[in-house]
CSV table of C-alpha atoms and ligand atoms in Angstrom, one decimal:
chain,number,residue,atom,x,y,z
F,628,UNK,CA,178.6,39.8,264.2
F,629,UNK,CA,175.9,42.1,265.7
F,630,UNK,CA,175.3,45.6,264.3
F,631,UNK,CA,176.9,47.4,267.3
F,632,UNK,CA,180.1,45.3,266.8
F,633,UNK,CA,180.2,46.0,263.1
F,634,UNK,CA,179.7,49.7,263.6
F,635,UNK,CA,182.6,49.7,266.4
F,636,UNK,CA,184.9,48.0,263.9
F,637,UNK,CA,183.8,50.5,261.1
F,638,UNK,CA,184.5,53.5,263.0
F,639,UNK,CA,188.0,52.2,264.5
F,640,UNK,CA,191.0,53.5,262.4
F,641,UNK,CA,192.4,50.9,260.1
F,642,UNK,CA,195.2,52.7,258.6
F,643,UNK,CA,198.9,53.3,259.4
F,644,UNK,CA,199.6,56.1,261.6
F,645,UNK,CA,202.6,58.0,260.5
F,646,UNK,CA,203.8,61.6,261.2
F,647,UNK,CA,200.3,62.4,262.7
F,648,UNK,CA,198.5,61.3,259.5
F,649,UNK,CA,196.6,58.2,258.8
F,650,UNK,CA,197.2,56.6,255.5
F,651,UNK,CA,196.8,53.1,253.7
F,652,UNK,CA,199.9,51.0,252.9
F,653,UNK,CA,201.9,52.3,249.9
F,654,UNK,CA,201.0,48.9,248.2
F,655,UNK,CA,197.4,49.4,249.0
F,656,UNK,CA,197.6,45.9,250.7
F,657,UNK,CA,195.4,45.0,253.6
F,658,UNK,CA,195.5,42.2,256.2
F,659,UNK,CA,192.3,40.6,257.7
F,660,UNK,CA,191.5,40.4,261.2
F,661,UNK,CA,189.6,37.5,262.7
F,662,UNK,CA,187.2,36.9,265.6
F,663,UNK,CA,188.7,34.0,267.4
F,664,UNK,CA,185.2,33.0,268.8
F,665,UNK,CA,183.8,32.4,265.3
F,666,UNK,CA,186.8,32.3,262.8
F,667,UNK,CA,184.9,35.1,260.9
F,668,UNK,CA,186.6,38.2,259.5
F,669,UNK,CA,186.1,41.3,261.7
F,670,UNK,CA,187.7,43.7,259.3
F,671,UNK,CA,190.9,44.7,257.5
F,672,UNK,CA,193.7,47.1,258.3
F,673,UNK,CA,196.6,48.2,256.3
F,674,UNK,CA,199.4,45.8,255.6
F,675,UNK,CA,202.6,48.0,255.7
F,676,UNK,CA,205.5,47.6,253.4
F,677,UNK,CA,209.2,48.0,254.4
F,678,UNK,CA,209.1,51.5,252.9
F,679,UNK,CA,206.0,52.4,255.1
F,680,UNK,CA,208.0,51.2,258.1
F,681,UNK,CA,210.9,53.4,257.1
F,682,UNK,CA,208.6,56.4,256.6
F,683,UNK,CA,207.4,55.7,260.3
F,684,UNK,CA,211.1,55.8,261.5
F,685,UNK,CA,211.8,59.1,259.5
F,686,UNK,CA,208.8,60.5,261.2
F,687,UNK,CA,210.1,59.4,264.6
F,688,UNK,CA,213.6,60.7,263.9
F,689,UNK,CA,212.5,64.1,262.6
F,690,UNK,CA,210.8,65.0,265.9
F,691,UNK,CA,212.9,63.3,268.4
F,692,UNK,CA,215.1,66.3,269.2
F,693,UNK,CA,212.1,68.7,269.7
F,694,UNK,CA,210.2,66.0,271.8
F,695,UNK,CA,213.2,65.4,274.1
F,696,UNK,CA,213.0,69.2,274.9
F,697,UNK,CA,209.2,69.2,275.4
F,698,UNK,CA,208.5,70.2,278.9
F,699,UNK,CA,208.1,67.1,281.2
F,700,UNK,CA,205.1,68.5,282.8
F,701,UNK,CA,203.3,68.8,279.3
F,702,UNK,CA,204.4,65.1,278.4
F,703,UNK,CA,202.9,64.0,281.6
F,704,UNK,CA,199.6,65.8,280.9
F,705,UNK,CA,199.2,64.3,277.6
F,706,UNK,CA,199.5,61.0,279.3
F,707,UNK,CA,197.1,61.9,282.0
F,708,UNK,CA,194.5,63.1,279.3
F,709,UNK,CA,195.0,59.8,277.4
F,710,UNK,CA,194.5,57.9,280.7
F,711,UNK,CA,191.2,59.8,281.1
F,712,UNK,CA,190.1,59.3,277.6
F,713,UNK,CA,190.9,55.4,277.8
F,714,UNK,CA,188.5,55.3,280.9
F,715,UNK,CA,185.7,57.5,279.3
F,716,UNK,CA,185.8,54.9,276.4
F,717,UNK,CA,186.4,51.7,278.6
F,718,UNK,CA,183.3,50.1,277.1
F,719,UNK,CA,184.2,50.6,273.4
F,720,UNK,CA,187.9,49.7,274.0
F,721,UNK,CA,186.8,46.6,275.9
F,722,UNK,CA,184.5,45.4,273.2
F,723,UNK,CA,187.2,45.9,270.5
F,724,UNK,CA,189.7,43.8,272.7
F,725,UNK,CA,187.0,41.0,273.1
F,726,UNK,CA,186.2,40.9,269.3
F,727,UNK,CA,189.8,40.6,268.2
F,728,UNK,CA,191.3,38.7,270.9
F,729,UNK,CA,188.6,36.7,272.4
F,730,UNK,CA,188.7,37.4,276.2
F,731,UNK,CA,185.4,37.9,278.1
F,732,UNK,CA,184.1,41.5,278.2
F,733,UNK,CA,184.8,41.7,282.0
F,734,UNK,CA,188.5,40.7,281.5
F,735,UNK,CA,188.7,43.2,278.6
F,736,UNK,CA,187.5,46.0,280.9
F,737,UNK,CA,190.3,45.0,283.5
F,738,UNK,CA,192.9,45.2,280.6
F,739,UNK,CA,191.7,48.6,279.8
F,740,UNK,CA,191.9,49.7,283.3
F,741,UNK,CA,195.3,48.1,283.8
F,742,UNK,CA,196.4,49.4,280.5
F,743,UNK,CA,195.4,53.0,281.3
F,744,UNK,CA,197.0,52.9,284.8
F,745,UNK,CA,200.4,52.6,283.0
F,746,UNK,CA,199.6,56.0,281.4
F,747,UNK,CA,198.6,57.6,284.8
F,748,UNK,CA,201.8,56.1,286.5
F,749,UNK,CA,204.1,57.4,283.9
F,750,UNK,CA,202.3,60.7,283.7
F,751,UNK,CA,203.4,61.1,287.3
F,752,UNK,CA,206.9,59.9,286.6
F,753,UNK,CA,207.6,62.4,283.6
F,754,UNK,CA,208.4,65.2,286.2
F,755,UNK,CA,210.6,63.0,288.4
F,756,UNK,CA,213.5,62.5,286.0
F,757,UNK,CA,216.6,63.6,288.0
F,758,UNK,CA,220.4,63.3,288.2
F,759,UNK,CA,223.1,63.6,290.7
F,760,UNK,CA,225.8,66.2,291.7
F,761,UNK,CA,228.8,65.1,293.9
F,762,UNK,CA,232.2,66.1,294.7
F,763,UNK,CA,235.0,64.0,293.4
F,764,UNK,CA,236.7,61.8,296.0
F,765,UNK,CA,239.9,63.9,295.5
F,766,UNK,CA,238.0,66.9,296.4
F,767,UNK,CA,238.9,68.5,293.0
F,768,UNK,CA,236.3,68.5,290.5
F,769,UNK,CA,232.5,67.9,290.3
F,770,UNK,CA,230.7,65.0,289.0
F,771,UNK,CA,227.4,65.6,287.3
F,772,UNK,CA,225.0,62.9,286.1
F,773,UNK,CA,221.9,63.6,284.0
F,774,UNK,CA,219.3,61.4,282.3
F,775,UNK,CA,218.3,61.9,278.7
F,776,UNK,CA,215.9,60.1,276.3
F,777,UNK,CA,217.5,57.1,274.6
F,778,UNK,CA,216.1,58.4,271.3
F,779,UNK,CA,213.7,56.8,268.8
F,780,UNK,CA,212.4,53.4,270.0
F,781,UNK,CA,211.0,50.3,268.2
F,782,UNK,CA,208.1,48.7,270.2
F,783,UNK,CA,206.8,45.2,269.3
F,784,UNK,CA,203.7,44.0,271.3
F,785,UNK,CA,201.9,40.7,271.5
F,786,UNK,CA,198.3,39.7,270.9
F,787,UNK,CA,197.4,38.6,274.4
F,788,UNK,CA,197.2,42.1,276.0
F,789,UNK,CA,197.1,44.2,272.9
F,790,UNK,CA,196.5,47.3,275.0
F,791,UNK,CA,198.2,46.9,278.2
F,792,UNK,CA,201.5,45.6,276.6
F,793,UNK,CA,201.4,48.8,274.5
F,794,UNK,CA,200.8,51.3,277.2
F,795,UNK,CA,203.5,50.0,279.5
F,796,UNK,CA,206.0,50.7,276.7
F,797,UNK,CA,204.3,53.9,275.3
F,798,UNK,CA,203.8,55.5,278.8
F,799,UNK,CA,207.5,55.5,279.9
F,800,UNK,CA,208.6,56.4,276.4
F,801,UNK,CA,206.4,59.5,276.2
F,802,UNK,CA,207.4,60.3,279.8
F,803,UNK,CA,211.2,60.2,279.0
F,804,UNK,CA,211.0,62.1,276.0
F,805,UNK,CA,211.4,59.3,273.3
F,806,UNK,CA,209.6,59.0,269.9
F,807,UNK,CA,208.5,55.7,268.8
F,808,UNK,CA,207.4,53.2,266.0
F,809,UNK,CA,205.1,50.6,267.3
F,810,UNK,CA,204.3,47.4,265.7
F,811,UNK,CA,201.3,45.6,267.2
F,812,UNK,CA,200.5,41.9,266.7
F,813,UNK,CA,198.9,41.1,263.3
F,814,UNK,CA,196.1,39.2,265.1
F,815,UNK,CA,195.0,42.2,267.3
F,816,UNK,CA,195.8,45.5,265.5
F,817,UNK,CA,192.6,47.3,266.1
F,818,UNK,CA,193.0,48.0,269.7
F,819,UNK,CA,196.4,49.7,269.1
F,820,UNK,CA,195.0,51.8,266.3
F,821,UNK,CA,192.3,52.9,268.7
F,822,UNK,CA,194.9,53.7,271.2
F,823,UNK,CA,196.7,55.7,268.7
F,824,UNK,CA,193.6,57.9,268.0
F,825,UNK,CA,193.3,58.5,271.8
F,826,UNK,CA,197.0,59.7,272.0
F,827,UNK,CA,196.3,62.0,269.0
F,828,UNK,CA,193.3,63.4,270.7
F,829,UNK,CA,195.1,63.8,274.0
F,830,UNK,CA,197.5,66.2,272.1
F,831,UNK,CA,200.6,64.0,271.3
F,832,UNK,CA,202.5,65.8,268.8
F,833,UNK,CA,202.6,64.3,265.3
F,834,UNK,CA,205.7,61.9,264.8
F,835,UNK,CA,206.1,61.1,268.3
F,836,UNK,CA,204.2,57.9,268.1
F,837,UNK,CA,203.8,56.0,264.9
F,838,UNK,CA,201.9,52.7,264.2
F,839,UNK,CA,202.6,50.2,261.4
F,840,UNK,CA,200.3,47.2,261.2
F,841,UNK,CA,201.7,44.3,259.2
F,842,UNK,CA,201.1,40.5,258.2
F,843,UNK,CA,204.7,39.8,258.8
F,844,UNK,CA,207.0,41.5,261.3
F,845,UNK,CA,210.5,40.5,260.0
F,846,UNK,CA,210.4,42.3,256.7
F,847,UNK,CA,209.1,45.6,258.0
F,848,UNK,CA,211.0,45.7,261.5
F,849,UNK,CA,214.1,44.1,260.4
F,850,UNK,CA,215.2,47.2,258.4
F,851,UNK,CA,214.3,49.4,261.3
F,852,UNK,CA,216.3,47.3,263.8
F,853,UNK,CA,219.3,47.7,261.4
F,854,UNK,CA,218.7,51.3,260.8
F,855,UNK,CA,221.4,53.4,262.6
F,856,UNK,CA,218.9,55.9,263.7
F,857,UNK,CA,217.1,53.6,266.0
F,858,UNK,CA,218.1,53.5,269.6
F,859,UNK,CA,216.1,51.0,271.3
F,860,UNK,CA,213.9,47.9,270.9
F,861,UNK,CA,211.4,46.8,273.5
F,862,UNK,CA,209.8,43.5,272.7
F,863,UNK,CA,207.1,41.4,274.5
F,864,UNK,CA,206.6,38.0,273.1
F,865,UNK,CA,208.2,34.5,272.9
F,866,UNK,CA,211.6,33.6,273.8
F,867,UNK,CA,212.3,32.3,270.6
F,868,UNK,CA,211.4,35.4,268.6
F,869,UNK,CA,213.1,37.4,271.4
F,870,UNK,CA,216.4,35.7,270.7
F,871,UNK,CA,216.3,36.3,267.0
F,872,UNK,CA,215.5,40.0,267.5
F,873,UNK,CA,218.4,40.2,270.0
F,874,UNK,CA,220.8,38.8,267.6
F,875,UNK,CA,219.6,41.1,264.8
F,876,UNK,CA,219.8,44.2,267.3
F,877,UNK,CA,223.1,43.2,268.3
F,878,UNK,CA,224.6,44.5,264.9
F,879,UNK,CA,223.3,47.9,265.8
F,880,UNK,CA,223.9,47.8,269.6
F,881,UNK,CA,220.3,48.7,270.4
F,882,UNK,CA,219.3,49.2,273.9
F,883,UNK,CA,217.0,46.3,274.6
F,884,UNK,CA,214.1,45.4,276.9
F,885,UNK,CA,212.9,41.7,276.4
F,886,UNK,CA,209.7,40.5,278.1
F,887,UNK,CA,209.6,36.8,277.1
F,888,UNK,CA,208.1,33.6,277.9
F,889,UNK,CA,207.4,32.0,281.4
F,890,UNK,CA,206.7,28.7,283.0
F,891,UNK,CA,205.4,29.9,286.3
F,892,UNK,CA,205.3,27.4,289.3
F,893,UNK,CA,202.6,27.7,291.7
F,894,UNK,CA,203.8,26.2,295.1
F,895,UNK,CA,201.2,25.2,297.8
F,896,UNK,CA,202.7,24.0,301.1
F,897,UNK,CA,201.1,21.9,303.7
F,898,UNK,CA,200.4,24.9,306.0
F,899,UNK,CA,198.7,27.0,303.2
F,900,UNK,CA,195.2,28.4,303.6
F,901,UNK,CA,193.9,26.0,300.8
F,902,UNK,CA,190.8,28.2,300.1
F,903,UNK,CA,193.0,31.1,299.4
F,904,UNK,CA,195.3,29.0,297.4
F,905,UNK,CA,192.4,27.7,295.1
F,906,UNK,CA,191.1,31.3,294.6
F,907,UNK,CA,194.7,32.6,293.9
F,908,UNK,CA,195.3,29.6,291.5
F,909,UNK,CA,192.0,30.5,289.5
F,910,UNK,CA,193.4,33.8,288.9
F,911,UNK,CA,196.9,32.9,288.2
F,912,UNK,CA,195.7,30.2,285.7
F,913,UNK,CA,192.6,31.6,284.2
F,914,UNK,CA,193.3,35.3,283.8
F,915,UNK,CA,193.2,35.9,280.0
F,916,UNK,CA,192.1,32.3,279.3
F,917,UNK,CA,195.6,31.1,280.5
F,918,UNK,CA,197.1,33.0,277.6
F,919,UNK,CA,199.7,35.0,279.6
F,920,UNK,CA,203.4,34.8,280.3
F,921,UNK,CA,202.6,35.0,284.0
F,922,UNK,CA,200.1,32.4,284.0
F,923,UNK,CA,200.7,29.5,286.6
F,924,UNK,CA,201.9,26.8,284.3
F,925,UNK,CA,202.4,23.9,286.7
F,926,UNK,CA,201.0,23.4,290.4
F,927,UNK,CA,203.5,21.8,292.9
F,928,UNK,CA,201.4,20.9,295.9
F,929,UNK,CA,202.6,19.1,299.2
F,930,UNK,CA,201.4,15.6,298.9
F,931,UNK,CA,199.5,15.8,302.3
F,932,UNK,CA,197.2,18.5,300.6
F,933,UNK,CA,197.4,17.5,296.9
F,934,UNK,CA,194.3,15.7,296.6
F,935,UNK,CA,192.2,18.0,298.5
F,936,UNK,CA,193.6,21.0,296.5
F,937,UNK,CA,193.2,19.1,293.1
F,938,UNK,CA,189.6,18.4,294.0
F,939,UNK,CA,188.7,22.0,294.9
F,940,UNK,CA,190.6,23.6,291.7
F,941,UNK,CA,188.6,20.8,289.7
F,942,UNK,CA,185.3,22.1,291.1
F,943,UNK,CA,186.1,25.8,290.5
F,944,UNK,CA,187.4,25.1,286.9
F,945,UNK,CA,184.5,22.8,286.2
F,946,UNK,CA,182.1,25.5,287.1
F,947,UNK,CA,183.4,28.0,284.5
F,948,UNK,CA,181.2,28.9,281.5
F,949,UNK,CA,183.0,28.8,278.1
F,950,UNK,CA,181.6,31.0,275.2
F,951,UNK,CA,182.0,34.0,273.0
F,952,UNK,CA,183.5,36.9,275.2
F,953,UNK,CA,180.7,39.2,274.3
F,954,UNK,CA,177.9,37.0,275.9
F,955,UNK,CA,176.7,37.7,279.4
F,956,UNK,CA,178.1,35.3,282.1
F,957,UNK,CA,181.0,33.9,280.0
F,958,UNK,CA,184.1,33.3,282.0
F,959,UNK,CA,186.5,31.7,279.4
F,960,UNK,CA,186.7,32.8,275.7
F,961,UNK,CA,188.3,31.1,272.8
F,962,UNK,CA,192.1,30.7,272.3
F,963,UNK,CA,193.6,33.0,269.9
F,964,UNK,CA,193.8,30.6,266.9
F,965,UNK,CA,193.8,27.0,265.8
F,966,UNK,CA,197.5,26.8,266.1
F,967,UNK,CA,197.5,27.8,269.7
F,968,UNK,CA,194.7,25.3,270.4
F,969,UNK,CA,196.6,22.5,268.9
F,970,UNK,CA,199.7,23.3,271.0
F,971,UNK,CA,197.4,23.2,274.2
F,972,UNK,CA,195.6,20.0,272.9
F,973,UNK,CA,198.9,18.3,272.3
F,974,UNK,CA,200.2,19.0,275.7
F,975,UNK,CA,197.2,17.7,277.3
F,976,UNK,CA,197.3,14.5,275.2
F,977,UNK,CA,200.9,14.1,275.9
F,978,UNK,CA,200.4,14.3,279.8
F,979,UNK,CA,197.4,11.9,279.7
F,980,UNK,CA,199.4,9.6,277.3
F,981,UNK,CA,202.1,9.4,280.1
F,982,UNK,CA,199.5,8.6,282.9
F,983,UNK,CA,198.0,11.9,284.1
F,984,UNK,CA,194.2,12.0,284.9
F,985,UNK,CA,192.0,14.9,283.5
F,986,UNK,CA,189.6,15.2,286.3
F,987,UNK,CA,187.9,18.1,284.5
F,988,UNK,CA,187.9,19.0,280.8
F,989,UNK,CA,190.7,17.6,278.6
F,990,UNK,CA,189.4,18.4,275.1
F,991,UNK,CA,188.4,20.9,272.5
F,992,UNK,CA,185.0,22.5,272.4
F,993,UNK,CA,183.2,21.5,269.1
F,994,UNK,CA,181.8,24.3,266.9
F,995,UNK,CA,183.1,27.5,265.4
F,996,UNK,CA,185.9,29.2,267.2
F,997,UNK,CA,189.0,27.9,268.9
F,998,UNK,CA,187.7,27.0,272.3
F,999,UNK,CA,189.3,24.5,274.7
F,1000,UNK,CA,187.8,23.2,277.9
F,1001,UNK,CA,189.0,24.4,281.3
F,1002,UNK,CA,191.2,21.4,282.5
F,1003,UNK,CA,192.8,20.1,285.7
F,1004,UNK,CA,195.2,17.3,285.2
F,1005,UNK,CA,196.0,15.1,288.4
F,1006,UNK,CA,199.0,12.9,289.0
F,1007,UNK,CA,201.0,14.5,286.3
F,1008,UNK,CA,204.3,12.5,285.8
F,1009,UNK,CA,207.6,14.3,286.0
F,1010,UNK,CA,208.3,13.8,282.3
F,1011,UNK,CA,205.0,15.4,280.9
F,1012,UNK,CA,205.8,18.1,278.4
F,1013,UNK,CA,203.3,20.5,280.0
F,1014,UNK,CA,205.6,20.9,283.0
F,1015,UNK,CA,208.4,22.1,280.7
F,1016,UNK,CA,206.6,24.1,278.0
F,1017,UNK,CA,204.6,27.3,278.3
F,1018,UNK,CA,201.0,25.9,278.0
F,1019,UNK,CA,199.3,29.3,277.2
F,1020,UNK,CA,195.8,27.8,277.6
F,1021,UNK,CA,193.3,26.9,280.4
F,1022,UNK,CA,195.1,23.8,281.7
F,1023,UNK,CA,196.3,23.2,285.2
F,1024,UNK,CA,198.7,20.3,285.8
F,1025,UNK,CA,199.0,19.2,289.4
F,1026,UNK,CA,202.1,17.4,290.8
F,1027,UNK,CA,202.9,16.5,294.3
F,1028,UNK,CA,206.1,17.2,296.5
F,1029,UNK,CA,207.4,16.0,299.8
F,1030,UNK,CA,209.9,18.4,300.9
F,1031,UNK,CA,210.4,22.2,300.9
F,1032,UNK,CA,213.8,21.8,299.2
F,1033,UNK,CA,212.2,19.6,296.5
F,1034,UNK,CA,209.7,22.3,295.7
F,1035,UNK,CA,212.2,24.9,295.3
F,1036,UNK,CA,214.4,22.7,293.1
F,1037,UNK,CA,211.3,21.8,291.0
F,1038,UNK,CA,210.3,25.4,290.7
F,1039,UNK,CA,213.7,26.4,289.5
F,1040,UNK,CA,214.1,23.4,287.0
F,1041,UNK,CA,213.2,25.6,284.0
F,1042,UNK,CA,215.1,27.7,281.6
F,1043,UNK,CA,212.4,30.5,282.3
F,1044,UNK,CA,212.4,32.8,285.3
F,1045,UNK,CA,209.4,35.3,285.1
F,1046,UNK,CA,207.2,34.6,288.1
F,1047,UNK,CA,206.4,32.0,290.8
F,1048,UNK,CA,203.5,31.8,293.2
F,1049,UNK,CA,204.0,30.7,296.8
F,1050,UNK,CA,201.1,29.9,299.3
F,1051,UNK,CA,202.2,29.2,302.8
F,1052,UNK,CA,201.3,30.7,306.4
F,1053,UNK,CA,204.8,30.2,307.7
F,1054,UNK,CA,206.6,33.4,307.3
F,1055,UNK,CA,210.0,31.9,307.8
F,1056,UNK,CA,209.2,29.5,305.1
F,1057,UNK,CA,208.0,32.2,302.9
F,1058,UNK,CA,211.2,34.1,303.1
F,1059,UNK,CA,213.4,31.1,302.4
F,1060,UNK,CA,211.3,30.0,299.5
F,1061,UNK,CA,211.1,33.5,298.0
F,1062,UNK,CA,214.8,34.0,298.3
F,1063,UNK,CA,215.5,30.6,296.7
F,1064,UNK,CA,213.4,31.1,293.8
F,1065,UNK,CA,215.0,32.1,290.4
F,1066,UNK,CA,212.4,34.5,289.1
F,1067,UNK,CA,212.0,38.2,288.6
F,1068,UNK,CA,208.7,38.3,290.5
F,1069,UNK,CA,206.9,36.3,293.2
F,1070,UNK,CA,203.2,36.3,294.1
F,1071,UNK,CA,203.2,35.5,298.0
F,1072,UNK,CA,199.8,34.3,298.9
F,1073,UNK,CA,198.4,36.1,295.9
F,1074,UNK,CA,197.7,34.8,292.4
F,1075,UNK,CA,198.3,38.3,290.6
F,1076,UNK,CA,201.6,40.3,290.5
F,1077,UNK,CA,200.8,42.6,287.7
F,1078,UNK,CA,200.7,46.2,288.8
F,1079,UNK,CA,201.8,49.2,286.9
F,1080,UNK,CA,203.4,50.6,290.2
F,1081,UNK,CA,205.7,47.6,290.4
F,1082,UNK,CA,208.8,46.4,288.2
F,1083,UNK,CA,207.5,43.6,285.9
F,1084,UNK,CA,210.0,41.4,284.3
F,1085,UNK,CA,212.0,38.3,284.4
F,1086,UNK,CA,215.5,36.5,284.6
F,1087,UNK,CA,217.0,33.6,282.8
F,1088,UNK,CA,215.2,32.9,279.5
F,1089,UNK,CA,212.3,35.1,280.5
F,1090,UNK,CA,214.2,38.1,279.5
F,1091,UNK,CA,215.5,41.3,281.0
F,1092,UNK,CA,214.5,44.8,281.6
F,1093,UNK,CA,211.6,46.0,283.7
F,1094,UNK,CA,208.1,47.5,282.9
F,1095,UNK,CA,206.3,49.6,285.4
F,1096,UNK,CA,207.3,51.1,288.8
F,1097,UNK,CA,210.2,53.5,289.2
F,1098,UNK,CA,212.3,51.1,287.0
F,1099,UNK,CA,210.1,51.4,284.0
F,1100,UNK,CA,211.2,54.9,282.9
F,1101,UNK,CA,214.8,54.0,283.2
F,1102,UNK,CA,214.7,51.6,280.2
F,1103,UNK,CA,214.0,54.8,278.1
F,1104,UNK,CA,216.6,56.9,279.5
F,1105,UNK,CA,220.4,57.2,279.0
F,1106,UNK,CA,222.9,58.5,281.6
F,1107,UNK,CA,225.3,61.2,280.8
F,1108,UNK,CA,228.1,62.1,283.1
F,1109,UNK,CA,229.8,65.5,283.1
F,1110,UNK,CA,233.2,66.0,284.5
F,1111,UNK,CA,233.2,69.4,285.8
F,1112,UNK,CA,236.6,71.1,286.5
F,1113,UNK,CA,236.7,73.3,289.7
T,800,LIG,C1,202.1,39.0,279.6
T,800,LIG,O1,201.3,38.0,279.5
T,800,LIG,O2,202.9,39.2,278.7
T,800,LIG,C2,202.0,40.1,280.7
T,800,LIG,C3,200.8,39.9,281.5
T,800,LIG,C4,200.7,41.0,282.6
T,800,LIG,O3,201.2,42.0,282.4
T,800,LIG,O4,200.0,40.8,283.6
């Protein structure tokens, strides 16, 4: 690790943030954080005990009432200041993201920008919370509805976008007047601790936002999910873990937002602009090294253009530079750990074993770190596992189709329903296909749907609830109806 990198790690908070105070775990335990590009230890953070987590919830509960009455304008201004601070510190935050998560610096900068925009968006939403007033249909009585913060929230975020997946929960929670306990992924805790420091500096009162880092989520979050004082759980992560959390949360009837796995189809029709389709495919596939729930997981391409598309995609993928994300000119960083790399590698081996051709890549990169080659698989057979499972890596399987109906059927043949990408220049077809897709989002002639001003979220086993857009704050508000006698 270079000196500037070590200095950055050394000055980043590494303790729990509870009730506005930084403190170690009550057991004194710490957990090690690794650089996935070298496998070396970057540093250590506090490893919270269940008692520490309860202390974080105590702090959130204690100030909930006061925070709910904090003027919306001031809540918005705190978010706005935090947005500005994030942008002033973009270089440092980006380096921290790259060090602990592995993505190339330019992508880390894009994540800081994307993440900060959630704070700006919700700083503007804080003052737009409203209700309704109407006359009862009989003419007697008035109906008044108001929106109030749901109360203390439990937030659990993943390692793939350690900052942005946090800000899109924190932003609306602050705007709505909710307090929080945040549990970031154990693989990438530093970025969230840095963000906690920024929120503190932006003037967020003690206790509103609390962070517990831990080597194991279940033992510390389980008791909070069961605690009658918690009101909501927002989780981003795998469907499998989401289902377990949901079962646990059902005992306590928590409000839930679940942003879970995906298996995004990328459809290219015969009338598509192929150059644009390949450009979009590179973003949809390779953003975040393919480690994204909105990553294009399978490419369904009309058989008349499949060879052409595959060749162009192969050229673009083959031209990418793999390496440590801090190095100039690197396009593709390491996967998060060896387990993830093995999942990717097994899926490629399975497809090749069933007859697919790796026209580019197809293997691990030797040396330290968890690198995998950008890979394009042609002529992928229908029974290949990579068409069914979330790859979460830099692998693009291509499969041909003959008819529009077949493409839609294929696209929907998944338990997931987060996002789909569609490339066509035929407007009628675009509408038909978009309406036929069982997903929460569609990228029409574009490979990126993520936008803080839009409602991000899925259907089916990709979860429920929306993050961002006008819908995002609703997840943190409860409706109260008042029957007024006249
Ligand atoms: C995710 O991968 O969980 C979300 C990615 C995004 O917001 O673009």
